[in-house]
Amino acid sequence: MGDRPGSPGAALLGAGIGITDYRLSGYVQRFPGPDDPQGSLRRGPSGEVPFTALPGGSGRNFTWMLTAGVAVADSPSIRLDPSYRYTDAGEIRTDAGDIAIVRYREDGARREIPVRINETFADYRIHSLLVVLRFGVWLDKQRSRLGEKLTYVVRSVTGITQVPGGRTGEEPR
């Protein structure tokens, strides 16, 4: 299923685990289009935008992911694999420190307000839609070799083999 052009496709399911390293630095929220130029988010005299800057942070988290999709053969050597992936990379954290809040007064003067904060955190979750185009004549050869190896392993471990007609039988020892 999914191996020949025009076939309905083969389902793909996957899972994975790993480690995610993250580094937060220079995180700045800019407010480029203040709705109320007369309000607290007005631009500076030369068009400067108000912003809020957060302290950095870094860490390492256990990460896991799940994926599901379908593999469709476009030709004997081309596969198209659309899929969805959910990744849970744990929590990301900032260090304790000062937030810099920068605003501009009506007269254009810059006003910077430091606010001391404790460590902050947020969940780091990723939803991805992917489309992978795989091509190469080696796909069919590799799959054929892998199938042969798996069949041999199953026979060696269980002593059971597939016999003509779809029945199973015990392999002579």
Short mmCIF file of N, CA and C in Angstrom, two decimals:
data_model
loop_
_atom_site.label_atom_id
_atom_site.label_comp_id
_atom_site.label_asym_id
_atom_site.label_seq_id
_atom_site.Cartn_x
_atom_site.Cartn_y
_atom_site.Cartn_z
N MET A 1 0.84 -1.17 0.00
CA MET A 1 0.00 0.00 0.00
C MET A 1 0.89 1.24 0.00
N GLY A 2 0.65 2.17 -0.90
CA GLY A 2 1.43 3.38 -0.97
C GLY A 2 2.73 3.22 -1.72
N ASP A 3 3.03 1.99 -2.24
CA ASP A 3 4.29 1.77 -2.93
C ASP A 3 4.21 2.04 -4.42
N ARG A 4 3.05 1.90 -5.02
CA ARG A 4 2.90 2.10 -6.46
C ARG A 4 2.19 3.41 -6.73
N PRO A 5 2.59 4.12 -7.83
CA PRO A 5 1.90 5.36 -8.17
C PRO A 5 0.40 5.13 -8.27
N GLY A 6 -0.37 6.05 -7.71
CA GLY A 6 -1.82 5.95 -7.75
C GLY A 6 -2.41 5.12 -6.62
N SER A 7 -1.57 4.43 -5.83
CA SER A 7 -2.11 3.65 -4.72
C SER A 7 -2.56 4.61 -3.62
N PRO A 8 -3.46 4.15 -2.72
CA PRO A 8 -4.04 5.06 -1.73
C PRO A 8 -3.06 5.62 -0.72
N GLY A 9 -1.94 5.01 -0.50
CA GLY A 9 -0.99 5.54 0.48
C GLY A 9 -0.85 4.64 1.68
N ALA A 10 0.24 4.81 2.37
CA ALA A 10 0.52 4.03 3.57
C ALA A 10 0.55 4.97 4.77
N ALA A 11 -0.09 4.55 5.84
CA ALA A 11 -0.12 5.37 7.06
C ALA A 11 1.27 5.41 7.70
N LEU A 12 1.62 6.58 8.21
CA LEU A 12 2.88 6.75 8.93
C LEU A 12 2.56 7.16 10.36
N LEU A 13 3.08 6.45 11.32
CA LEU A 13 2.95 6.81 12.73
C LEU A 13 4.34 6.81 13.32
N GLY A 14 4.61 7.76 14.19
CA GLY A 14 5.93 7.80 14.78
C GLY A 14 5.92 8.43 16.15
N ALA A 15 6.95 8.17 16.90
CA ALA A 15 7.14 8.75 18.22
C ALA A 15 8.63 8.91 18.44
N GLY A 16 8.98 9.87 19.27
CA GLY A 16 10.39 10.06 19.53
C GLY A 16 10.60 10.73 20.88
N ILE A 17 11.79 10.57 21.40
CA ILE A 17 12.18 11.23 22.64
C ILE A 17 13.56 11.84 22.43
N GLY A 18 13.87 12.83 23.25
CA GLY A 18 15.17 13.45 23.13
C GLY A 18 15.37 14.52 24.19
N ILE A 19 16.35 15.35 23.95
CA ILE A 19 16.71 16.44 24.85
C ILE A 19 16.71 17.73 24.03
N THR A 20 16.14 18.79 24.60
CA THR A 20 16.15 20.11 23.95
C THR A 20 16.96 21.07 24.80
N ASP A 21 17.94 21.70 24.19
CA ASP A 21 18.67 22.80 24.82
C ASP A 21 18.04 24.09 24.32
N TYR A 22 17.81 25.04 25.19
CA TYR A 22 17.29 26.34 24.74
C TYR A 22 18.10 27.46 25.37
N ARG A 23 18.19 28.56 24.64
CA ARG A 23 18.86 29.77 25.10
C ARG A 23 17.99 30.95 24.71
N LEU A 24 17.55 31.71 25.68
CA LEU A 24 16.78 32.92 25.43
C LEU A 24 17.71 34.11 25.65
N SER A 25 17.82 34.95 24.65
CA SER A 25 18.63 36.16 24.84
C SER A 25 18.07 37.25 23.93
N GLY A 26 18.12 38.44 24.41
CA GLY A 26 17.66 39.56 23.61
C GLY A 26 16.18 39.51 23.28
N TYR A 27 15.36 38.91 24.16
CA TYR A 27 13.93 38.83 23.89
C TYR A 27 13.30 40.20 24.13
N VAL A 28 12.80 40.79 23.06
CA VAL A 28 12.22 42.13 23.12
C VAL A 28 10.86 42.11 22.45
N GLN A 29 9.85 42.63 23.14
CA GLN A 29 8.52 42.81 22.55
C GLN A 29 8.44 44.26 22.08
N ARG A 30 8.30 44.42 20.76
CA ARG A 30 8.18 45.77 20.20
C ARG A 30 6.72 46.05 19.88
N PHE A 31 6.35 47.31 19.94
CA PHE A 31 4.98 47.73 19.65
C PHE A 31 5.04 48.72 18.47
N PRO A 32 5.23 48.19 17.24
CA PRO A 32 5.52 49.05 16.10
C PRO A 32 4.36 49.91 15.62
N GLY A 33 3.14 49.52 15.88
CA GLY A 33 2.00 50.29 15.40
C GLY A 33 1.05 50.62 16.51
N PRO A 34 1.44 51.54 17.40
CA PRO A 34 0.55 51.87 18.51
C PRO A 34 -0.81 52.35 18.00
N ASP A 35 -1.89 51.82 18.58
CA ASP A 35 -3.24 52.20 18.16
C ASP A 35 -3.56 53.65 18.51
N ASP A 36 -3.03 54.12 19.63
CA ASP A 36 -3.33 55.46 20.11
C ASP A 36 -2.03 56.26 20.22
N PRO A 37 -1.68 57.05 19.19
CA PRO A 37 -0.42 57.80 19.24
C PRO A 37 -0.35 58.75 20.42
N GLN A 38 -1.47 59.09 21.02
CA GLN A 38 -1.48 59.96 22.19
C GLN A 38 -1.43 59.16 23.48
N GLY A 39 -1.52 57.83 23.39
CA GLY A 39 -1.53 56.98 24.58
C GLY A 39 -0.12 56.63 25.05
N SER A 40 -0.04 55.67 25.94
CA SER A 40 1.25 55.32 26.54
C SER A 40 2.15 54.54 25.58
N LEU A 41 1.64 54.06 24.46
CA LEU A 41 2.46 53.33 23.50
C LEU A 41 2.77 54.17 22.26
N ARG A 42 2.91 55.46 22.43
CA ARG A 42 3.22 56.33 21.29
C ARG A 42 4.68 56.14 20.87
N ARG A 43 4.98 56.49 19.63
CA ARG A 43 6.35 56.45 19.10
C ARG A 43 7.18 57.59 19.66
N GLY A 44 8.51 57.38 19.59
CA GLY A 44 9.44 58.43 19.99
C GLY A 44 9.51 59.51 18.91
N PRO A 45 10.24 60.58 19.15
CA PRO A 45 10.29 61.71 18.22
C PRO A 45 10.87 61.36 16.85
N SER A 46 11.73 60.38 16.76
CA SER A 46 12.30 59.97 15.46
C SER A 46 11.70 58.66 14.97
N GLY A 47 10.51 58.31 15.49
CA GLY A 47 9.84 57.09 15.07
C GLY A 47 10.21 55.85 15.86
N GLU A 48 10.97 56.00 16.94
CA GLU A 48 11.34 54.85 17.77
C GLU A 48 10.07 54.19 18.30
N VAL A 49 10.11 52.89 18.39
CA VAL A 49 8.94 52.17 18.89
C VAL A 49 9.12 51.82 20.36
N PRO A 50 8.03 51.85 21.12
CA PRO A 50 8.12 51.43 22.52
C PRO A 50 8.38 49.92 22.57
N PHE A 51 9.02 49.45 23.64
CA PHE A 51 9.30 48.02 23.76
C PHE A 51 9.42 47.61 25.21
N THR A 52 9.38 46.30 25.42
CA THR A 52 9.63 45.68 26.72
C THR A 52 10.67 44.59 26.50
N ALA A 53 11.75 44.61 27.25
CA ALA A 53 12.83 43.61 27.12
C ALA A 53 12.86 42.73 28.36
N LEU A 54 12.95 41.43 28.15
CA LEU A 54 12.99 40.45 29.24
C LEU A 54 14.40 39.92 29.45
N PRO A 55 14.70 39.46 30.67
CA PRO A 55 16.01 38.84 30.90
C PRO A 55 16.10 37.53 30.11
N GLY A 56 17.32 37.10 29.84
CA GLY A 56 17.54 35.84 29.12
C GLY A 56 17.34 34.63 30.01
N GLY A 57 17.66 33.49 29.48
CA GLY A 57 17.55 32.24 30.23
C GLY A 57 18.07 31.11 29.37
N SER A 58 18.35 29.99 29.97
CA SER A 58 18.79 28.81 29.23
C SER A 58 18.49 27.58 30.07
N GLY A 59 18.44 26.45 29.40
CA GLY A 59 18.17 25.21 30.11
C GLY A 59 18.15 24.02 29.18
N ARG A 60 17.84 22.90 29.74
CA ARG A 60 17.78 21.63 29.01
C ARG A 60 16.55 20.87 29.50
N ASN A 61 15.77 20.35 28.56
CA ASN A 61 14.53 19.65 28.89
C ASN A 61 14.43 18.29 28.20
N PHE A 62 13.75 17.38 28.84
CA PHE A 62 13.32 16.14 28.19
C PHE A 62 12.26 16.54 27.17
N THR A 63 12.31 15.97 25.98
CA THR A 63 11.39 16.31 24.89
C THR A 63 10.82 15.02 24.30
N TRP A 64 9.54 15.06 23.94
CA TRP A 64 8.93 13.93 23.24
C TRP A 64 8.07 14.45 22.10
N MET A 65 7.83 13.58 21.12
CA MET A 65 7.01 13.98 19.98
C MET A 65 6.23 12.79 19.44
N LEU A 66 5.10 13.12 18.81
CA LEU A 66 4.26 12.15 18.11
C LEU A 66 4.03 12.69 16.71
N THR A 67 3.96 11.78 15.73
CA THR A 67 3.71 12.21 14.36
C THR A 67 2.79 11.20 13.68
N ALA A 68 1.99 11.70 12.74
CA ALA A 68 1.11 10.85 11.94
C ALA A 68 1.01 11.45 10.56
N GLY A 69 0.94 10.60 9.56
CA GLY A 69 0.84 11.09 8.20
C GLY A 69 0.56 9.96 7.24
N VAL A 70 0.79 10.22 5.98
CA VAL A 70 0.57 9.23 4.94
C VAL A 70 1.70 9.35 3.91
N ALA A 71 2.17 8.21 3.40
CA ALA A 71 3.19 8.21 2.34
C ALA A 71 2.50 7.83 1.04
N VAL A 72 2.61 8.68 0.06
CA VAL A 72 1.97 8.44 -1.23
C VAL A 72 3.05 8.37 -2.30
N ALA A 73 3.00 7.32 -3.14
CA ALA A 73 3.98 7.17 -4.22
C ALA A 73 3.50 7.98 -5.42
N ASP A 74 4.31 8.96 -5.85
CA ASP A 74 3.99 9.73 -7.05
C ASP A 74 4.55 9.05 -8.29
N SER A 75 5.61 8.28 -8.12
CA SER A 75 6.23 7.50 -9.18
C SER A 75 7.01 6.39 -8.48
N PRO A 76 7.61 5.47 -9.24
CA PRO A 76 8.36 4.40 -8.57
C PRO A 76 9.49 4.90 -7.66
N SER A 77 10.01 6.11 -7.90
CA SER A 77 11.12 6.57 -7.06
C SER A 77 10.82 7.86 -6.31
N ILE A 78 9.58 8.33 -6.32
CA ILE A 78 9.23 9.57 -5.63
C ILE A 78 8.09 9.30 -4.65
N ARG A 79 8.27 9.75 -3.40
CA ARG A 79 7.23 9.63 -2.37
C ARG A 79 6.91 11.02 -1.84
N LEU A 80 5.65 11.26 -1.56
CA LEU A 80 5.21 12.50 -0.94
C LEU A 80 4.62 12.13 0.41
N ASP A 81 5.17 12.71 1.48
CA ASP A 81 4.75 12.35 2.85
C ASP A 81 4.21 13.57 3.58
N PRO A 82 2.91 13.87 3.47
CA PRO A 82 2.34 14.93 4.32
C PRO A 82 2.10 14.36 5.72
N SER A 83 2.40 15.16 6.76
CA SER A 83 2.22 14.66 8.12
C SER A 83 2.01 15.80 9.11
N TYR A 84 1.57 15.43 10.29
CA TYR A 84 1.39 16.34 11.42
C TYR A 84 2.33 15.88 12.52
N ARG A 85 2.95 16.83 13.22
CA ARG A 85 3.85 16.48 14.32
C ARG A 85 3.53 17.36 15.53
N TYR A 86 3.42 16.71 16.69
CA TYR A 86 3.26 17.43 17.96
C TYR A 86 4.53 17.19 18.76
N THR A 87 5.14 18.27 19.25
CA THR A 87 6.35 18.17 20.06
C THR A 87 6.13 18.87 21.39
N ASP A 88 6.46 18.19 22.47
CA ASP A 88 6.39 18.77 23.81
C ASP A 88 7.83 18.88 24.30
N ALA A 89 8.35 20.12 24.36
CA ALA A 89 9.74 20.35 24.75
C ALA A 89 9.85 20.87 26.18
N GLY A 90 8.83 20.62 27.00
CA GLY A 90 8.90 21.02 28.41
C GLY A 90 8.67 22.49 28.63
N GLU A 91 9.32 23.04 29.63
CA GLU A 91 9.18 24.46 29.98
C GLU A 91 10.44 25.21 29.62
N ILE A 92 10.26 26.44 29.15
CA ILE A 92 11.39 27.34 28.98
C ILE A 92 11.30 28.39 30.08
N ARG A 93 12.45 28.82 30.57
CA ARG A 93 12.49 29.74 31.72
C ARG A 93 13.42 30.91 31.46
N THR A 94 13.01 32.07 31.98
CA THR A 94 13.91 33.22 31.99
C THR A 94 14.60 33.25 33.34
N ASP A 95 15.70 33.96 33.39
CA ASP A 95 16.39 34.18 34.66
C ASP A 95 15.66 35.27 35.45
N ALA A 96 15.91 35.33 36.74
CA ALA A 96 15.44 36.47 37.53
C ALA A 96 16.26 37.68 37.08
N GLY A 97 15.65 38.84 37.07
CA GLY A 97 16.37 40.03 36.63
C GLY A 97 15.41 41.19 36.42
N ASP A 98 15.86 42.17 35.65
CA ASP A 98 15.05 43.35 35.38
C ASP A 98 14.43 43.29 34.00
N ILE A 99 13.14 43.62 33.95
CA ILE A 99 12.48 43.87 32.68
C ILE A 99 12.71 45.35 32.39
N ALA A 100 13.06 45.67 31.16
CA ALA A 100 13.21 47.08 30.77
C ALA A 100 11.96 47.47 29.98
N ILE A 101 11.16 48.34 30.53
CA ILE A 101 9.96 48.85 29.85
C ILE A 101 10.30 50.25 29.33
N VAL A 102 10.27 50.40 28.01
CA VAL A 102 10.63 51.69 27.40
C VAL A 102 9.39 52.27 26.72
N ARG A 103 9.04 53.50 27.14
CA ARG A 103 7.89 54.23 26.59
C ARG A 103 8.35 55.66 26.29
N TYR A 104 7.53 56.37 25.52
CA TYR A 104 7.85 57.75 25.15
C TYR A 104 6.75 58.68 25.63
N ARG A 105 7.14 59.78 26.26
CA ARG A 105 6.19 60.76 26.77
C ARG A 105 5.67 61.62 25.63
N GLU A 106 4.65 62.40 25.93
CA GLU A 106 4.08 63.29 24.92
C GLU A 106 5.12 64.24 24.35
N ASP A 107 6.05 64.68 25.16
CA ASP A 107 7.08 65.62 24.68
C ASP A 107 8.21 64.89 23.94
N GLY A 108 8.10 63.53 23.79
CA GLY A 108 9.11 62.74 23.08
C GLY A 108 10.21 62.19 23.95
N ALA A 109 10.23 62.56 25.21
CA ALA A 109 11.28 62.07 26.10
C ALA A 109 11.13 60.56 26.31
N ARG A 110 12.27 59.90 26.30
CA ARG A 110 12.29 58.45 26.53
C ARG A 110 12.18 58.19 28.03
N ARG A 111 11.32 57.22 28.37
CA ARG A 111 11.13 56.85 29.76
C ARG A 111 11.42 55.35 29.87
N GLU A 112 12.41 54.98 30.66
CA GLU A 112 12.75 53.57 30.86
C GLU A 112 12.44 53.20 32.29
N ILE A 113 11.62 52.14 32.43
CA ILE A 113 11.17 51.71 33.75
C ILE A 113 11.72 50.31 34.00
N PRO A 114 12.69 50.15 34.91
CA PRO A 114 13.16 48.80 35.24
C PRO A 114 12.21 48.17 36.28
N VAL A 115 11.85 46.93 36.04
CA VAL A 115 10.99 46.21 36.98
C VAL A 115 11.67 44.89 37.31
N ARG A 116 11.97 44.67 38.56
CA ARG A 116 12.63 43.43 39.01
C ARG A 116 11.62 42.30 38.97
N ILE A 117 11.99 41.16 38.40
CA ILE A 117 11.09 40.00 38.36
C ILE A 117 11.84 38.76 38.82
N ASN A 118 11.08 37.78 39.25
CA ASN A 118 11.62 36.46 39.54
C ASN A 118 11.71 35.68 38.24
N GLU A 119 12.22 34.47 38.32
CA GLU A 119 12.27 33.59 37.17
C GLU A 119 10.85 33.42 36.61
N THR A 120 10.70 33.42 35.29
CA THR A 120 9.40 33.17 34.66
C THR A 120 9.51 31.91 33.83
N PHE A 121 8.38 31.31 33.50
CA PHE A 121 8.41 30.10 32.69
C PHE A 121 7.17 30.03 31.80
N ALA A 122 7.30 29.25 30.72
CA ALA A 122 6.20 29.02 29.79
C ALA A 122 6.37 27.63 29.19
N ASP A 123 5.26 27.00 28.85
CA ASP A 123 5.30 25.70 28.17
C ASP A 123 5.82 25.91 26.75
N TYR A 124 6.62 24.97 26.27
CA TYR A 124 7.16 25.03 24.92
C TYR A 124 6.58 23.86 24.14
N ARG A 125 5.51 24.10 23.41
CA ARG A 125 4.81 23.08 22.63
C ARG A 125 4.80 23.51 21.17
N ILE A 126 4.99 22.56 20.27
CA ILE A 126 5.06 22.87 18.85
C ILE A 126 4.10 21.96 18.08
N HIS A 127 3.26 22.57 17.25
CA HIS A 127 2.39 21.85 16.32
C HIS A 127 2.93 22.14 14.92
N SER A 128 3.24 21.09 14.15
CA SER A 128 3.84 21.28 12.83
C SER A 128 3.08 20.50 11.78
N LEU A 129 2.88 21.12 10.64
CA LEU A 129 2.39 20.43 9.45
C LEU A 129 3.57 20.35 8.49
N LEU A 130 3.90 19.15 8.07
CA LEU A 130 5.07 18.93 7.23
C LEU A 130 4.69 18.25 5.92
N VAL A 131 5.42 18.56 4.88
CA VAL A 131 5.31 17.81 3.63
C VAL A 131 6.74 17.50 3.20
N VAL A 132 7.04 16.21 3.11
CA VAL A 132 8.38 15.77 2.74
C VAL A 132 8.30 15.11 1.37
N LEU A 133 9.19 15.51 0.48
CA LEU A 133 9.30 14.89 -0.83
C LEU A 133 10.54 14.02 -0.81
N ARG A 134 10.35 12.71 -0.98
CA ARG A 134 11.47 11.77 -0.97
C ARG A 134 11.65 11.23 -2.38
N PHE A 135 12.88 11.20 -2.84
CA PHE A 135 13.11 10.67 -4.17
C PHE A 135 14.42 9.91 -4.22
N GLY A 136 14.48 8.94 -5.14
CA GLY A 136 15.67 8.13 -5.34
C GLY A 136 15.30 6.70 -5.65
N VAL A 137 16.05 6.10 -6.56
CA VAL A 137 15.77 4.71 -6.94
C VAL A 137 16.17 3.74 -5.85
N TRP A 138 16.98 4.18 -4.90
CA TRP A 138 17.45 3.30 -3.84
C TRP A 138 16.35 2.89 -2.87
N LEU A 139 15.21 3.60 -2.86
CA LEU A 139 14.14 3.29 -1.90
C LEU A 139 13.67 1.84 -2.02
N ASP A 140 13.35 1.43 -3.27
CA ASP A 140 12.83 0.08 -3.45
C ASP A 140 13.88 -0.98 -3.13
N LYS A 141 15.15 -0.73 -3.50
CA LYS A 141 16.22 -1.69 -3.21
C LYS A 141 16.43 -1.81 -1.71
N GLN A 142 16.49 -0.68 -1.00
CA GLN A 142 16.71 -0.69 0.44
C GLN A 142 15.56 -1.39 1.15
N ARG A 143 14.32 -1.09 0.76
CA ARG A 143 13.16 -1.70 1.40
C ARG A 143 13.17 -3.20 1.17
N SER A 144 13.56 -3.64 -0.03
CA SER A 144 13.62 -5.06 -0.33
C SER A 144 14.65 -5.75 0.55
N ARG A 145 15.84 -5.16 0.70
CA ARG A 145 16.88 -5.74 1.55
C ARG A 145 16.44 -5.79 3.01
N LEU A 146 15.81 -4.72 3.47
CA LEU A 146 15.34 -4.66 4.85
C LEU A 146 14.29 -5.74 5.08
N GLY A 147 13.37 -5.91 4.14
CA GLY A 147 12.34 -6.95 4.26
C GLY A 147 12.95 -8.33 4.37
N GLU A 148 13.98 -8.59 3.55
CA GLU A 148 14.65 -9.89 3.60
C GLU A 148 15.30 -10.10 4.97
N LYS A 149 15.96 -9.08 5.49
CA LYS A 149 16.63 -9.20 6.79
C LYS A 149 15.61 -9.41 7.91
N LEU A 150 14.50 -8.66 7.88
CA LEU A 150 13.48 -8.82 8.91
C LEU A 150 12.86 -10.21 8.87
N THR A 151 12.60 -10.72 7.65
CA THR A 151 12.03 -12.07 7.51
C THR A 151 12.99 -13.09 8.12
N TYR A 152 14.28 -12.95 7.85
CA TYR A 152 15.27 -13.86 8.39
C TYR A 152 15.29 -13.79 9.92
N VAL A 153 15.24 -12.58 10.48
CA VAL A 153 15.26 -12.41 11.93
C VAL A 153 14.04 -13.06 12.55
N VAL A 154 12.85 -12.83 11.96
CA VAL A 154 11.61 -13.42 12.50
C VAL A 154 11.71 -14.93 12.47
N ARG A 155 12.22 -15.49 11.37
CA ARG A 155 12.36 -16.94 11.27
C ARG A 155 13.33 -17.45 12.34
N SER A 156 14.44 -16.74 12.52
CA SER A 156 15.46 -17.19 13.48
C SER A 156 14.95 -17.15 14.91
N VAL A 157 14.19 -16.11 15.25
CA VAL A 157 13.74 -15.94 16.62
C VAL A 157 12.56 -16.85 16.94
N THR A 158 11.59 -16.94 16.02
CA THR A 158 10.36 -17.68 16.33
C THR A 158 10.37 -19.12 15.82
N GLY A 159 11.18 -19.38 14.81
CA GLY A 159 11.13 -20.72 14.21
C GLY A 159 9.91 -20.89 13.33
N ILE A 160 9.12 -19.81 13.09
CA ILE A 160 7.91 -19.88 12.27
C ILE A 160 8.18 -19.14 10.97
N THR A 161 7.73 -19.72 9.89
CA THR A 161 7.92 -19.10 8.58
C THR A 161 6.60 -19.08 7.82
N GLN A 162 6.50 -18.19 6.85
CA GLN A 162 5.31 -18.12 5.99
C GLN A 162 5.48 -19.18 4.91
N VAL A 163 4.45 -19.97 4.68
CA VAL A 163 4.52 -20.99 3.63
C VAL A 163 3.56 -20.62 2.52
N PRO A 164 3.77 -21.15 1.32
CA PRO A 164 2.88 -20.82 0.20
C PRO A 164 1.42 -21.04 0.59
N GLY A 165 0.56 -20.15 0.11
CA GLY A 165 -0.86 -20.24 0.46
C GLY A 165 -1.23 -19.39 1.65
N GLY A 166 -0.25 -18.71 2.27
CA GLY A 166 -0.55 -17.81 3.37
C GLY A 166 -0.63 -18.47 4.73
N ARG A 167 -0.37 -19.79 4.82
CA ARG A 167 -0.42 -20.45 6.11
C ARG A 167 0.93 -20.31 6.79
N THR A 168 0.94 -20.50 8.07
CA THR A 168 2.23 -20.49 8.79
C THR A 168 2.53 -21.91 9.21
N GLY A 169 3.77 -22.20 9.30
CA GLY A 169 4.16 -23.53 9.73
C GLY A 169 5.47 -23.45 10.48
N GLU A 170 5.75 -24.46 11.23
CA GLU A 170 7.01 -24.44 11.97
C GLU A 170 8.12 -24.87 11.04
N GLU A 171 9.18 -24.14 11.08
CA GLU A 171 10.32 -24.45 10.22
C GLU A 171 11.05 -25.66 10.81
N PRO A 172 11.45 -26.57 9.93
CA PRO A 172 12.18 -27.74 10.45
C PRO A 172 13.48 -27.31 11.13
N ARG A 173 13.80 -27.97 12.21
CA ARG A 173 15.02 -27.63 12.97
C ARG A 173 16.08 -28.65 12.73
#
